Amino acid sequence: MSESTYLFTSVDQLVAHIYKLSKNLTPLKIQKSLYLLYAFYGATYGSINSNEETDMSMNYPKELVDVKFEAWQYGPVVREVYLKHKSGFYTDLEDTFQATSKEEVDALKFIDELFMQIDQISDFGLVDRTHQDASWKEAYKTGSRTAPINNKKLVEEYLEKYV
């Protein structure tokens, strides 16, 4: 596999994949799922290549998807997804993701299993959970209702806390 930066080519492709896994998604659950999937992927599979102490020849994409999170009142939000969902864009979007390497198959299995755990949590349980993250707190306390969240700091926080 040639080294690629992102597992999913677009956030729309990832949202379509999530919809394939659960048909009863609320806008809030989609947003928190994107954030948690991004953070956990970055701290696990996305960090494998940067570990030079191993002799593994694995080459996982560095990030789940190219996405920009903002700190809103009820947690992290991808504005682009919020607006597209509101307009009905995702209603009939087809999941087009095809894993083309062993690394992508492994990473996709991780994403699917993690999403199934996230899907079991209530919307406001996810809000409470994401409000615990320093990355969201730091962005939200700036006083702006839609301050950007630093993706690099988010992944570093999850590396430190969970891996």
PDB file of C-alpha atoms in Angstrom:
ATOM      1  CA  MET A   1       0.000   0.000   0.000  1.00  0.00           C
ATOM      2  CA  SER A   2       1.382   3.379  -0.850  1.00  0.00           C
ATOM      3  CA  GLU A   3       1.387   5.774   2.055  1.00  0.00           C
ATOM      4  CA  SER A   4      -1.816   7.773   2.150  1.00  0.00           C
ATOM      5  CA  THR A   5      -2.767  10.535   4.502  1.00  0.00           C
ATOM      6  CA  TYR A   6      -6.473   9.701   4.953  1.00  0.00           C
ATOM      7  CA  LEU A   7      -8.422   6.458   5.260  1.00  0.00           C
ATOM      8  CA  PHE A   8     -11.604   8.081   3.898  1.00  0.00           C
ATOM      9  CA  THR A   9     -11.287  10.433   0.930  1.00  0.00           C
ATOM     10  CA  SER A  10     -13.989  12.766   2.252  1.00  0.00           C
ATOM     11  CA  VAL A  11     -16.106  13.351   5.325  1.00  0.00           C
ATOM     12  CA  ASP A  12     -19.163  12.587   3.167  1.00  0.00           C
ATOM     13  CA  GLN A  13     -17.757   9.135   2.429  1.00  0.00           C
ATOM     14  CA  LEU A  14     -17.286   8.517   6.163  1.00  0.00           C
ATOM     15  CA  VAL A  15     -20.802   9.758   7.003  1.00  0.00           C
ATOM     16  CA  ALA A  16     -22.255   7.457   4.331  1.00  0.00           C
ATOM     17  CA  HIS A  17     -20.341   4.567   5.876  1.00  0.00           C
ATOM     18  CA  ILE A  18     -21.671   5.417   9.351  1.00  0.00           C
ATOM     19  CA  TYR A  19     -25.213   5.537   7.972  1.00  0.00           C
ATOM     20  CA  LYS A  20     -24.706   2.026   6.596  1.00  0.00           C
ATOM     21  CA  LEU A  21     -23.944   0.851  10.144  1.00  0.00           C
ATOM     22  CA  SER A  22     -26.930   2.526  11.836  1.00  0.00           C
ATOM     23  CA  LYS A  23     -30.090   3.808  10.208  1.00  0.00           C
ATOM     24  CA  ASN A  24     -31.409   5.753  13.213  1.00  0.00           C
ATOM     25  CA  LEU A  25     -28.767   8.418  13.496  1.00  0.00           C
ATOM     26  CA  THR A  26     -29.513  11.814  14.938  1.00  0.00           C
ATOM     27  CA  PRO A  27     -27.481  14.830  13.844  1.00  0.00           C
ATOM     28  CA  LEU A  28     -25.966  14.935  17.319  1.00  0.00           C
ATOM     29  CA  LYS A  29     -24.883  11.289  17.204  1.00  0.00           C
ATOM     30  CA  ILE A  30     -23.305  11.751  13.770  1.00  0.00           C
ATOM     31  CA  GLN A  31     -21.276  14.726  14.993  1.00  0.00           C
ATOM     32  CA  LYS A  32     -20.017  13.076  18.182  1.00  0.00           C
ATOM     33  CA  SER A  33     -19.276   9.851  16.292  1.00  0.00           C
ATOM     34  CA  LEU A  34     -17.118  11.690  13.756  1.00  0.00           C
ATOM     35  CA  TYR A  35     -15.166  13.357  16.553  1.00  0.00           C
ATOM     36  CA  LEU A  36     -14.627  10.205  18.621  1.00  0.00           C
ATOM     37  CA  LEU A  37     -13.788   8.060  15.594  1.00  0.00           C
ATOM     38  CA  TYR A  38     -11.282  10.670  14.421  1.00  0.00           C
ATOM     39  CA  ALA A  39      -9.632  10.972  17.843  1.00  0.00           C
ATOM     40  CA  PHE A  40      -9.389   7.253  18.582  1.00  0.00           C
ATOM     41  CA  TYR A  41      -8.247   6.397  15.051  1.00  0.00           C
ATOM     42  CA  GLY A  42      -5.524   9.058  15.208  1.00  0.00           C
ATOM     43  CA  ALA A  43      -4.313   7.834  18.591  1.00  0.00           C
ATOM     44  CA  THR A  44      -4.180   4.197  17.484  1.00  0.00           C
ATOM     45  CA  TYR A  45      -3.818   3.309  13.803  1.00  0.00           C
ATOM     46  CA  GLY A  46      -2.859   6.832  12.792  1.00  0.00           C
ATOM     47  CA  SER A  47       0.068   6.763  15.211  1.00  0.00           C
ATOM     48  CA  ILE A  48       1.495   3.399  14.193  1.00  0.00           C
ATOM     49  CA  ASN A  49       3.698   4.788  11.417  1.00  0.00           C
ATOM     50  CA  SER A  50       5.269   7.340  13.708  1.00  0.00           C
ATOM     51  CA  ASN A  51       6.542   4.647  16.071  1.00  0.00           C
ATOM     52  CA  GLU A  52      10.074   3.992  14.863  1.00  0.00           C
ATOM     53  CA  GLU A  53      10.844   1.492  17.636  1.00  0.00           C
ATOM     54  CA  THR A  54       9.029  -1.340  15.862  1.00  0.00           C
ATOM     55  CA  ASP A  55      10.048  -3.260  12.777  1.00  0.00           C
ATOM     56  CA  MET A  56       6.467  -3.589  11.546  1.00  0.00           C
ATOM     57  CA  SER A  57       5.975  -2.828   7.890  1.00  0.00           C
ATOM     58  CA  MET A  58       2.410  -1.628   8.446  1.00  0.00           C
ATOM     59  CA  ASN A  59       1.476   1.553   6.664  1.00  0.00           C
ATOM     60  CA  TYR A  60      -1.811   2.899   7.975  1.00  0.00           C
ATOM     61  CA  PRO A  61      -3.214   6.218   6.799  1.00  0.00           C
ATOM     62  CA  LYS A  62      -2.190   8.930   9.263  1.00  0.00           C
ATOM     63  CA  GLU A  63      -5.693  10.360   9.710  1.00  0.00           C
ATOM     64  CA  LEU A  64      -9.204   9.034   9.411  1.00  0.00           C
ATOM     65  CA  VAL A  65     -10.431  11.877   7.190  1.00  0.00           C
ATOM     66  CA  ASP A  66      -9.646  15.508   6.363  1.00  0.00           C
ATOM     67  CA  VAL A  67     -12.061  17.300   8.667  1.00  0.00           C
ATOM     68  CA  LYS A  68     -12.342  20.475  10.749  1.00  0.00           C
ATOM     69  CA  PHE A  69     -14.065  20.294  14.132  1.00  0.00           C
ATOM     70  CA  GLU A  70     -15.535  23.279  15.925  1.00  0.00           C
ATOM     71  CA  ALA A  71     -16.433  23.562  19.624  1.00  0.00           C
ATOM     72  CA  TRP A  72     -20.166  24.229  19.821  1.00  0.00           C
ATOM     73  CA  GLN A  73     -22.358  24.311  22.923  1.00  0.00           C
ATOM     74  CA  TYR A  74     -23.275  20.622  22.708  1.00  0.00           C
ATOM     75  CA  GLY A  75     -19.794  19.456  21.823  1.00  0.00           C
ATOM     76  CA  PRO A  76     -17.692  19.122  18.691  1.00  0.00           C
ATOM     77  CA  VAL A  77     -19.298  19.728  15.298  1.00  0.00           C
ATOM     78  CA  VAL A  78     -18.181  19.521  11.678  1.00  0.00           C
ATOM     79  CA  ARG A  79     -19.980  22.540  10.220  1.00  0.00           C
ATOM     80  CA  GLU A  80     -19.951  21.097   6.681  1.00  0.00           C
ATOM     81  CA  VAL A  81     -21.699  17.927   7.880  1.00  0.00           C
ATOM     82  CA  TYR A  82     -24.148  19.908  10.009  1.00  0.00           C
ATOM     83  CA  LEU A  83     -25.235  22.012   7.026  1.00  0.00           C
ATOM     84  CA  LYS A  84     -25.405  19.066   4.616  1.00  0.00           C
ATOM     85  CA  HIS A  85     -27.406  16.965   7.071  1.00  0.00           C
ATOM     86  CA  LYS A  86     -29.815  19.847   7.660  1.00  0.00           C
ATOM     87  CA  SER A  87     -30.412  20.115   3.896  1.00  0.00           C
ATOM     88  CA  GLY A  88     -31.061  16.347   3.535  1.00  0.00           C
ATOM     89  CA  PHE A  89     -27.842  15.685   1.597  1.00  0.00           C
ATOM     90  CA  TYR A  90     -27.124  12.416   3.425  1.00  0.00           C
ATOM     91  CA  THR A  91     -30.610  10.919   3.050  1.00  0.00           C
ATOM     92  CA  ASP A  92     -29.789   8.583   0.152  1.00  0.00           C
ATOM     93  CA  LEU A  93     -25.996   8.791   0.035  1.00  0.00           C
ATOM     94  CA  GLU A  94     -24.437   5.443  -0.852  1.00  0.00           C
ATOM     95  CA  ASP A  95     -21.463   3.980   1.025  1.00  0.00           C
ATOM     96  CA  THR A  96     -18.719   3.864  -1.617  1.00  0.00           C
ATOM     97  CA  PHE A  97     -15.738   3.033   0.604  1.00  0.00           C
ATOM     98  CA  GLN A  98     -13.694   0.060  -0.570  1.00  0.00           C
ATOM     99  CA  ALA A  99     -10.776  -1.174   1.512  1.00  0.00           C
ATOM    100  CA  THR A 100      -7.910  -1.918  -0.880  1.00  0.00           C
ATOM    101  CA  SER A 101      -5.192  -3.156   1.483  1.00  0.00           C
ATOM    102  CA  LYS A 102      -4.761  -5.226   4.628  1.00  0.00           C
ATOM    103  CA  GLU A 103      -4.164  -2.021   6.581  1.00  0.00           C
ATOM    104  CA  GLU A 104      -7.392  -0.477   5.327  1.00  0.00           C
ATOM    105  CA  VAL A 105      -9.346  -3.652   6.133  1.00  0.00           C
ATOM    106  CA  ASP A 106      -7.898  -3.654   9.684  1.00  0.00           C
ATOM    107  CA  ALA A 107      -8.576   0.061  10.168  1.00  0.00           C
ATOM    108  CA  LEU A 108     -12.132  -0.246   8.857  1.00  0.00           C
ATOM    109  CA  LYS A 109     -12.856  -3.131  11.228  1.00  0.00           C
ATOM    110  CA  PHE A 110     -11.616  -0.949  14.097  1.00  0.00           C
ATOM    111  CA  ILE A 111     -13.826   1.964  12.961  1.00  0.00           C
ATOM    112  CA  ASP A 112     -16.883  -0.277  12.608  1.00  0.00           C
ATOM    113  CA  GLU A 113     -16.426  -1.883  16.031  1.00  0.00           C
ATOM    114  CA  LEU A 114     -15.774   1.457  17.713  1.00  0.00           C
ATOM    115  CA  PHE A 115     -18.807   3.017  16.057  1.00  0.00           C
ATOM    116  CA  MET A 116     -21.029   0.162  17.287  1.00  0.00           C
ATOM    117  CA  GLN A 117     -19.924   1.018  20.847  1.00  0.00           C
ATOM    118  CA  ILE A 118     -20.538   4.738  20.287  1.00  0.00           C
ATOM    119  CA  ASP A 119     -23.960   3.979  18.814  1.00  0.00           C
ATOM    120  CA  GLN A 120     -25.028   2.373  22.115  1.00  0.00           C
ATOM    121  CA  ILE A 121     -24.544   5.657  24.002  1.00  0.00           C
ATOM    122  CA  SER A 122     -27.379   8.181  24.175  1.00  0.00           C
ATOM    123  CA  ASP A 123     -27.019  11.526  22.420  1.00  0.00           C
ATOM    124  CA  PHE A 124     -26.551  13.467  25.624  1.00  0.00           C
ATOM    125  CA  GLY A 125     -24.295  10.767  27.026  1.00  0.00           C
ATOM    126  CA  LEU A 126     -22.061  11.546  24.035  1.00  0.00           C
ATOM    127  CA  VAL A 127     -22.371  15.285  24.709  1.00  0.00           C
ATOM    128  CA  ASP A 128     -21.272  14.706  28.316  1.00  0.00           C
ATOM    129  CA  ARG A 129     -18.421  12.472  27.152  1.00  0.00           C
ATOM    130  CA  THR A 130     -17.054  14.955  24.597  1.00  0.00           C
ATOM    131  CA  HIS A 131     -17.364  17.819  27.098  1.00  0.00           C
ATOM    132  CA  GLN A 132     -14.732  16.011  29.198  1.00  0.00           C
ATOM    133  CA  ASP A 133     -12.041  16.481  26.549  1.00  0.00           C
ATOM    134  CA  ALA A 134      -9.508  19.262  27.066  1.00  0.00           C
ATOM    135  CA  SER A 135      -9.449  19.827  23.287  1.00  0.00           C
ATOM    136  CA  TRP A 136     -13.133  20.786  23.276  1.00  0.00           C
ATOM    137  CA  LYS A 137     -12.910  22.713  26.561  1.00  0.00           C
ATOM    138  CA  GLU A 138      -9.946  24.823  25.414  1.00  0.00           C
ATOM    139  CA  ALA A 139     -11.618  25.756  22.143  1.00  0.00           C
ATOM    140  CA  TYR A 140     -15.011  26.430  23.712  1.00  0.00           C
ATOM    141  CA  LYS A 141     -13.688  28.684  26.476  1.00  0.00           C
ATOM    142  CA  THR A 142     -12.316  31.143  23.925  1.00  0.00           C
ATOM    143  CA  GLY A 143     -15.708  32.837  23.997  1.00  0.00           C
ATOM    144  CA  SER A 144     -16.491  32.057  20.388  1.00  0.00           C
ATOM    145  CA  ARG A 145     -19.531  29.802  20.015  1.00  0.00           C
ATOM    146  CA  THR A 146     -17.856  27.975  17.122  1.00  0.00           C
ATOM    147  CA  ALA A 147     -14.119  28.017  17.849  1.00  0.00           C
ATOM    148  CA  PRO A 148     -11.922  25.580  15.909  1.00  0.00           C
ATOM    149  CA  ILE A 149     -10.636  22.484  17.693  1.00  0.00           C
ATOM    150  CA  ASN A 150      -6.981  21.663  17.073  1.00  0.00           C
ATOM    151  CA  ASN A 151      -6.968  18.167  15.528  1.00  0.00           C
ATOM    152  CA  LYS A 152      -3.322  17.549  16.395  1.00  0.00           C
ATOM    153  CA  LYS A 153      -3.909  18.377  20.069  1.00  0.00           C
ATOM    154  CA  LEU A 154      -7.031  16.195  20.041  1.00  0.00           C
ATOM    155  CA  VAL A 155      -5.091  13.152  18.836  1.00  0.00           C
ATOM    156  CA  GLU A 156      -2.263  13.886  21.293  1.00  0.00           C
ATOM    157  CA  GLU A 157      -4.807  14.063  24.129  1.00  0.00           C
ATOM    158  CA  TYR A 158      -6.228  10.658  23.179  1.00  0.00           C
ATOM    159  CA  LEU A 159      -2.735   9.185  22.836  1.00  0.00           C
ATOM    160  CA  GLU A 160      -1.950  10.335  26.363  1.00  0.00           C
ATOM    161  CA  LYS A 161      -5.286   9.311  27.916  1.00  0.00           C
ATOM    162  CA  TYR A 162      -6.225   6.099  26.171  1.00  0.00           C
ATOM    163  CA  VAL A 163      -3.285   4.449  24.435  1.00  0.00           C
TER     164      VAL A 163
END
